[in-house]
Amino acid sequence: MPQEHDPGQNLSDLFHSDLKNYKVNVRQNRTKWEINGQKCFVTYNNASYRSASKFTQYFWGFSKTDFENMFKDGYSYFVLIGGRNFGQNAIHEMLAIPSLTDFEQSLIKKARIEHVFIIPFKALVNFVQGTITYPNDQLKILIYIDQDFEFRLNGMGEKSISGDEIKGKYLNKFEQLKISIETAELIRNKYKSNANDFPKYFEIYRKAQLRSKQASITNNILTTFQIIDEIENTHANETDFTHTTVEGMLIELGNYLGYDTYTVDSSQLYGNKTLKELMKLDSIPKFTADRILISAKEIDVIWFENDFPIYAFEVEHTTNFTLGMQRLYQLRYLSTNFFLVAPRDRESKYNTEINKDPFFHMKDRFRFLSYEDLKHFLSKIEEGFIIGKELGILWKS
């Protein structure tokens, strides 16, 4: 039976169909597959979301018995399929929105795979080794999917693998399954397209949320244009912060304060615009040696003045601060101000990481900025800017 968060087919059936469509030799028997002669244990999960505004993680559980059978039967790969879809009730609400285009309706209805993690069984054994299972004999894998990927095996023996390692070794590496380079690239492009659809998909969901909320207050049905207008002109509530939303707020704030703004995530949508349309710079200025620029251009948001980085921000939505701190640390010989931006309840995690080497020796260069304080500051700056515009007294914008 299709699961609630898998409109149409469940994700494993969808993956099987994709492989067949690309002429890959595959035999499927529940979770036990054979792909081009490679024995694979295949499981899927939809990303969950803590609030109605942001999918945050994939979660997989498999029993110790499954694991032992994989070992005994000589499995080559552990294949984790991941997608992001809303449940049937949410889909029903979205389809009730007036004036949806055919594209939007088809987008809502389809199940989408975005990521497939192909883990050699030997690597899985090394990852699981030494951990303690839960009382129900389940090994549980959690993968965070915001700014970066991170494998995290939850339990008393918790372990994790960094996002860079996952991307390099396991994410959509179909060639490991003896799939040709050309076919693997076609599948990757399809899943990349699925991922690119998601901002639009979520925008439609926001319309449905707002429509439902307004209907409970008044019997007057808001038009689609009114709904879109409210979404585009209202900053995220505290439960609506996402990695991209915070980047957009930082860019807006930097623009108001007169800085030249840059983000590595320029293709991401913020409201009805991409971040590229908001930022002032087309590319990062060449302000230092190439070896430092390689890391600097991956920083989430930078404010420049005369091509020099004055403020640099790393948004740490769920990640562990370390990678962001390392990127900022590459600019330590400059006078740039460093900020780690995260939900207020993550400040204790920040305090733990900043007191580790090598960051401890220059901790006065780093600052923690909560989403809530950023939002409050931006709203005050906007208010002042509007007043200044009315008076004809404006700072650089």
Coordinates of C-alpha atoms in Angstrom, one line a residue:
M1 CA 0.0 0.0 0.0
P2 CA 1.3 3.5 -0.8
Q3 CA 2.3 5.4 2.4
E4 CA 0.7 8.7 3.3
H5 CA 3.6 10.8 2.3
D6 CA 4.0 9.0 -1.1
P7 CA 1.3 10.1 -3.4
G8 CA 0.8 7.5 -6.1
Q9 CA 3.6 5.0 -5.8
N10 CA 5.8 4.5 -2.8
L11 CA 9.4 5.5 -3.3
S12 CA 10.9 2.0 -3.7
D13 CA 8.4 1.2 -6.5
L14 CA 9.3 4.5 -8.1
F15 CA 13.0 3.8 -7.9
H16 CA 12.4 0.3 -9.5
S17 CA 10.4 2.0 -12.3
D18 CA 13.2 4.5 -12.9
L19 CA 15.8 1.8 -13.2
K20 CA 13.7 -0.2 -15.6
N21 CA 13.0 2.9 -17.7
Y22 CA 16.8 3.4 -18.0
K23 CA 17.2 -0.3 -19.0
V24 CA 19.0 -1.2 -15.8
N25 CA 18.9 -4.9 -15.0
V26 CA 17.0 -5.1 -11.7
R27 CA 15.1 -7.8 -9.8
Q28 CA 13.0 -6.7 -6.8
N29 CA 11.8 -8.8 -3.9
R30 CA 10.5 -6.5 -1.2
T31 CA 13.7 -5.1 0.4
K32 CA 16.0 -7.6 -1.3
W33 CA 17.1 -6.5 -4.7
E34 CA 19.6 -7.5 -7.4
I35 CA 20.8 -4.5 -9.5
N36 CA 23.2 -5.5 -12.3
G37 CA 24.1 -8.6 -10.3
Q38 CA 24.8 -6.6 -7.2
K39 CA 22.9 -7.8 -4.1
C40 CA 21.3 -4.7 -2.4
F41 CA 19.2 -4.2 0.7
V42 CA 16.8 -1.4 -0.4
T43 CA 14.7 0.7 1.9
Y44 CA 13.0 4.1 1.6
N45 CA 11.7 7.0 3.7
N46 CA 10.1 10.3 3.2
A47 CA 11.7 13.4 4.8
S48 CA 9.9 14.5 8.0
Y49 CA 9.4 18.0 9.1
R50 CA 9.3 19.4 12.6
S51 CA 7.2 22.4 11.6
A52 CA 4.9 22.9 8.7
S53 CA 7.6 25.0 7.0
K54 CA 10.7 22.9 6.6
F55 CA 11.6 19.3 5.9
T56 CA 14.6 18.6 8.1
Q57 CA 15.5 14.9 8.0
Y58 CA 15.2 11.4 6.6
F59 CA 14.9 8.6 9.0
W60 CA 15.5 4.9 8.5
G61 CA 15.2 2.0 10.9
F62 CA 16.2 -1.6 10.2
S63 CA 16.4 -4.6 12.6
K64 CA 19.5 -6.2 13.9
T65 CA 18.1 -9.4 12.3
D66 CA 18.0 -7.7 8.9
F67 CA 21.6 -6.5 9.4
E68 CA 22.8 -10.0 10.4
N69 CA 21.0 -11.5 7.3
M70 CA 22.6 -9.0 5.1
F71 CA 26.0 -10.0 6.4
K72 CA 25.2 -13.7 6.2
D73 CA 23.8 -13.5 2.6
G74 CA 26.7 -11.5 1.3
Y75 CA 24.9 -8.2 0.4
S76 CA 27.1 -5.7 -1.5
Y77 CA 25.2 -2.5 -0.9
F78 CA 22.7 -0.8 1.5
V79 CA 20.5 1.5 -0.6
L80 CA 18.5 4.3 1.1
I81 CA 15.9 6.1 -1.0
G82 CA 14.8 9.5 0.1
G83 CA 12.0 11.9 -1.1
R84 CA 10.0 14.8 0.1
N85 CA 6.2 14.9 -0.3
F86 CA 3.3 16.0 1.8
G87 CA 0.5 13.7 2.9
Q88 CA -2.8 13.0 1.1
N89 CA -4.7 15.5 3.3
A90 CA -2.3 18.3 2.5
I91 CA -2.5 17.3 -1.2
H92 CA -6.3 17.5 -1.1
E93 CA -6.2 21.0 0.4
M94 CA -3.7 22.1 -2.2
L95 CA -5.8 20.8 -5.1
A96 CA -8.7 22.8 -3.8
I97 CA -6.9 26.1 -4.4
P98 CA -8.6 28.1 -7.2
S99 CA -6.8 28.7 -10.5
L100 CA -4.0 26.2 -10.2
T101 CA -2.2 25.6 -13.4
D102 CA -1.9 22.1 -15.0
F103 CA 1.8 22.1 -14.1
E104 CA 1.1 23.0 -10.4
Q105 CA -1.6 20.2 -10.2
S106 CA 0.8 17.6 -11.7
L107 CA 3.6 18.8 -9.4
I108 CA 1.4 18.3 -6.3
K109 CA 0.3 14.8 -7.3
K110 CA 3.6 13.2 -8.1
A111 CA 5.9 11.3 -5.8
R112 CA 9.5 12.4 -6.1
I113 CA 12.8 10.8 -5.3
E114 CA 15.5 13.4 -4.6
H115 CA 18.3 11.4 -3.1
V116 CA 19.6 7.8 -3.2
F117 CA 22.4 6.9 -0.8
I118 CA 24.4 3.9 -2.0
I119 CA 26.5 2.6 0.8
P120 CA 28.8 -0.4 0.4
F121 CA 28.0 -3.0 3.0
K122 CA 31.5 -3.0 4.4
A123 CA 31.2 0.8 5.0
L124 CA 27.9 0.2 6.8
V125 CA 29.5 -2.5 9.0
N126 CA 32.2 0.0 10.0
F127 CA 29.6 2.6 10.7
V128 CA 27.4 0.4 12.9
Q129 CA 30.2 -1.5 14.6
G130 CA 30.3 -0.8 18.4
T131 CA 26.9 0.8 18.7
I132 CA 24.2 -0.3 21.0
T133 CA 20.8 -1.1 19.6
Y134 CA 17.5 0.2 20.9
P135 CA 15.4 -2.1 23.1
N136 CA 13.2 -3.0 20.2
D137 CA 16.3 -4.3 18.4
Q138 CA 16.2 -1.5 15.8
L139 CA 19.3 0.3 14.3
K140 CA 18.2 3.8 13.4
I141 CA 19.8 6.1 10.8
L142 CA 19.0 9.7 10.7
I143 CA 20.1 12.0 7.9
Y144 CA 19.8 15.8 8.1
I145 CA 19.1 17.4 4.7
D146 CA 19.2 21.2 5.1
Q147 CA 22.4 22.9 4.3
D148 CA 24.3 19.6 4.2
F149 CA 23.9 15.9 4.6
E150 CA 25.0 14.1 7.7
F151 CA 24.6 10.4 8.6
R152 CA 23.8 10.0 12.2
L153 CA 23.3 6.7 13.8
N154 CA 21.1 7.4 16.9
G155 CA 21.4 5.5 20.1
M156 CA 23.7 5.1 23.1
G157 CA 26.5 4.5 20.7
E158 CA 25.7 7.5 18.5
K159 CA 28.0 8.1 15.5
S160 CA 27.9 10.4 12.5
I161 CA 29.5 10.9 9.1
S162 CA 30.1 14.4 7.6
G163 CA 28.1 15.7 4.7
D164 CA 31.1 16.1 2.5
E165 CA 32.0 12.5 2.9
I166 CA 28.4 11.4 2.1
K167 CA 28.2 13.6 -1.0
G168 CA 31.6 12.3 -2.2
K169 CA 31.1 8.6 -1.6
Y170 CA 27.4 7.7 -1.3
L171 CA 25.0 10.3 -2.7
N172 CA 23.5 9.2 -6.1
K173 CA 26.6 7.3 -6.9
F174 CA 24.8 4.9 -9.3
E175 CA 28.1 3.9 -10.9
Q176 CA 28.7 1.7 -7.9
L177 CA 25.9 -0.5 -9.1
K178 CA 27.6 -1.1 -12.4
I179 CA 25.3 1.5 -14.1
S180 CA 27.0 3.3 -16.9
I181 CA 28.3 6.9 -16.4
E182 CA 25.8 8.2 -19.1
T183 CA 22.8 6.4 -17.5
A184 CA 23.9 7.4 -14.0
E185 CA 24.0 11.1 -15.1
L186 CA 20.5 10.9 -16.6
I187 CA 19.1 9.5 -13.3
R188 CA 21.0 12.2 -11.3
N189 CA 19.6 14.9 -13.5
K190 CA 16.1 13.6 -13.0
Y191 CA 16.5 13.6 -9.2
K192 CA 18.1 17.1 -9.4
S193 CA 15.0 18.3 -11.3
N194 CA 12.8 16.8 -8.6
A195 CA 14.8 18.7 -5.9
N196 CA 14.5 22.0 -7.9
D197 CA 10.7 21.6 -8.0
F198 CA 10.4 21.6 -4.3
P199 CA 10.4 25.3 -3.6
K200 CA 7.4 25.7 -6.0
Y201 CA 5.7 22.7 -4.4
F202 CA 6.1 24.2 -1.0
E203 CA 4.9 27.6 -2.2
I204 CA 1.6 26.0 -3.2
Y205 CA 1.4 24.4 0.2
R206 CA 1.8 27.8 1.8
K207 CA -1.1 29.1 -0.2
A208 CA -3.2 26.2 1.0
Q209 CA -2.2 26.9 4.7
L210 CA -3.0 30.5 4.4
R211 CA -6.3 29.9 2.6
S212 CA -7.3 27.5 5.4
K213 CA -6.3 29.9 8.1
Q214 CA -8.2 32.8 6.5
A215 CA -11.3 30.6 6.0
S216 CA -11.5 30.0 9.8
I217 CA -11.6 33.7 10.4
T218 CA -13.9 34.9 7.7
N219 CA -16.3 33.4 5.2
N220 CA -14.9 35.7 2.5
I221 CA -12.6 33.6 0.3
L222 CA -9.3 35.3 -0.5
T223 CA -8.3 35.3 -4.1
T224 CA -5.1 33.5 -5.1
F225 CA -3.5 36.9 -5.8
Q226 CA -4.2 38.1 -2.3
I227 CA -2.7 34.9 -0.9
I228 CA 0.4 35.3 -2.9
D229 CA 0.7 38.9 -1.9
E230 CA 0.6 38.1 1.8
I231 CA 3.2 35.3 1.4
E232 CA 5.6 37.5 -0.5
N233 CA 5.3 40.5 1.9
T234 CA 5.4 38.7 5.2
H235 CA 8.7 37.5 6.7
A236 CA 8.8 34.0 8.1
N237 CA 7.3 33.4 11.5
E238 CA 9.6 31.8 14.1
T239 CA 8.4 28.3 13.0
D240 CA 9.0 29.2 9.3
F241 CA 12.8 29.7 9.4
T242 CA 14.7 27.7 6.8
H243 CA 18.3 27.9 5.7
T244 CA 17.3 29.8 2.6
T245 CA 14.9 32.1 4.4
V246 CA 17.7 33.1 6.9
E247 CA 20.1 33.7 4.0
G248 CA 17.5 35.9 2.3
M249 CA 17.0 37.9 5.5
L250 CA 20.8 38.4 5.9
I251 CA 21.1 39.6 2.3
E252 CA 18.2 42.0 2.7
L253 CA 19.7 43.4 5.9
G254 CA 23.1 43.8 4.3
N255 CA 21.5 45.6 1.4
Y256 CA 19.6 48.0 3.7
L257 CA 22.9 48.7 5.6
G258 CA 24.7 49.6 2.3
Y259 CA 27.0 46.6 1.9
D260 CA 27.6 44.6 -1.3
T261 CA 26.1 41.2 -0.6
Y262 CA 27.0 37.7 -1.8
T263 CA 25.8 34.2 -1.2
V264 CA 27.0 30.8 -2.4
D265 CA 23.3 29.6 -2.6
S266 CA 22.3 32.1 -5.3
S267 CA 19.9 29.8 -7.1
Q268 CA 17.7 29.3 -4.1
L269 CA 14.2 30.8 -3.9
Y270 CA 13.3 33.5 -1.3
G271 CA 9.7 34.5 -1.7
N272 CA 9.2 35.0 -5.5
K273 CA 12.8 35.8 -6.2
T274 CA 16.1 33.9 -6.3
L275 CA 18.8 35.0 -3.9
K276 CA 20.9 35.9 -7.0
E277 CA 18.3 38.6 -7.8
L278 CA 18.6 40.0 -4.2
M279 CA 22.3 40.0 -3.8
K280 CA 24.4 42.9 -5.0
L281 CA 27.4 41.0 -6.4
D282 CA 27.4 38.6 -9.3
S283 CA 30.4 36.7 -7.9
I284 CA 32.8 36.8 -5.0
P285 CA 35.5 39.6 -5.3
K286 CA 39.1 38.4 -5.5
F287 CA 40.2 39.9 -2.2
T288 CA 42.8 37.3 -1.2
A289 CA 44.8 34.3 -2.5
D290 CA 43.0 31.7 -4.6
R291 CA 43.6 28.9 -2.0
I292 CA 41.6 31.0 0.6
L293 CA 39.0 32.0 -1.9
I294 CA 38.1 28.4 -2.5
S295 CA 36.8 28.1 1.0
A296 CA 35.5 31.7 1.3
K297 CA 33.2 31.4 -1.7
E298 CA 31.4 28.5 0.0
I299 CA 30.4 30.7 3.0
D300 CA 26.6 31.2 3.2
V301 CA 26.5 35.0 3.2
I302 CA 29.2 37.7 3.1
W303 CA 28.8 41.5 3.3
F304 CA 31.5 43.4 1.3
E305 CA 32.7 47.0 1.3
N306 CA 35.1 48.0 -1.4
D307 CA 35.5 44.3 -2.3
F308 CA 36.7 43.5 1.2
P309 CA 34.7 41.1 3.4
I310 CA 33.4 43.0 6.5
Y311 CA 30.9 40.5 7.8
A312 CA 30.7 36.7 7.1
F313 CA 27.7 34.5 8.2
E314 CA 27.3 30.8 8.4
V315 CA 23.7 29.6 8.8
E316 CA 23.6 26.4 11.1
H317 CA 20.0 25.2 10.8
T318 CA 20.7 21.6 12.1
T319 CA 24.4 21.1 11.3
N320 CA 27.0 20.9 14.0
F321 CA 28.7 24.3 13.5
T322 CA 32.1 22.8 12.9
L323 CA 32.2 23.0 9.1
G324 CA 30.8 26.6 9.1
M325 CA 33.4 27.6 11.7
Q326 CA 36.2 26.1 9.6
R327 CA 35.1 28.0 6.5
L328 CA 35.1 31.3 8.5
Y329 CA 38.4 30.4 10.1
Q330 CA 40.1 30.5 6.7
L331 CA 39.6 34.3 6.9
R332 CA 41.2 34.6 10.3
Y333 CA 44.1 36.8 9.0
L334 CA 41.6 39.4 7.8
S335 CA 39.6 41.7 10.0
T336 CA 36.3 40.1 9.0
N337 CA 33.6 39.7 11.7
F338 CA 32.3 36.1 12.0
F339 CA 28.7 35.1 12.8
L340 CA 27.1 31.7 13.4
V341 CA 23.4 32.1 12.8
A342 CA 21.0 29.5 14.2
P343 CA 17.8 29.0 16.3
R344 CA 18.1 30.4 19.8
D345 CA 17.9 26.9 21.3
R346 CA 21.1 25.9 19.6
E347 CA 23.3 28.5 21.4
S348 CA 24.5 25.9 23.9
K349 CA 25.7 23.7 21.0
Y350 CA 27.6 26.8 19.6
N351 CA 29.2 27.5 23.0
T352 CA 30.5 23.9 23.1
E353 CA 32.0 24.1 19.6
I354 CA 33.6 27.5 20.0
N355 CA 35.5 26.3 23.1
K356 CA 37.3 23.7 21.0
D357 CA 40.6 24.2 19.2
P358 CA 41.4 26.0 17.0
F359 CA 38.5 28.3 17.4
F360 CA 38.9 28.8 21.2
H361 CA 42.1 30.9 20.6
M362 CA 40.1 33.5 18.6
K363 CA 36.6 33.0 20.1
D364 CA 36.3 36.8 20.4
R365 CA 36.1 37.0 16.6
F366 CA 33.0 34.8 16.5
R367 CA 29.4 35.8 17.5
F368 CA 26.2 33.8 17.8
L369 CA 23.2 35.4 16.2
S370 CA 19.8 33.8 16.8
Y371 CA 17.1 33.7 14.0
E372 CA 14.8 35.6 16.3
D373 CA 17.2 38.5 16.9
L374 CA 18.0 38.7 13.2
K375 CA 14.3 38.9 12.4
H376 CA 13.7 41.6 15.0
F377 CA 16.7 43.7 13.8
L378 CA 15.6 43.4 10.2
S379 CA 12.1 44.5 11.0
K380 CA 13.4 47.6 12.8
I381 CA 15.8 48.4 10.0
E382 CA 12.9 48.1 7.5
E383 CA 10.7 50.3 9.6
G384 CA 13.5 52.9 9.8
F385 CA 14.1 52.7 6.0
I386 CA 10.4 53.3 5.2
I387 CA 10.4 56.3 7.5
G388 CA 13.6 57.6 6.0
K389 CA 12.2 57.1 2.5
E390 CA 9.2 59.2 3.4
L391 CA 11.4 62.0 4.8
G392 CA 13.8 61.8 1.9
I393 CA 16.7 60.9 4.2
L394 CA 18.1 57.6 3.1
W395 CA 21.3 55.7 3.6
K396 CA 22.9 53.8 0.7
S397 CA 20.5 51.2 -0.6

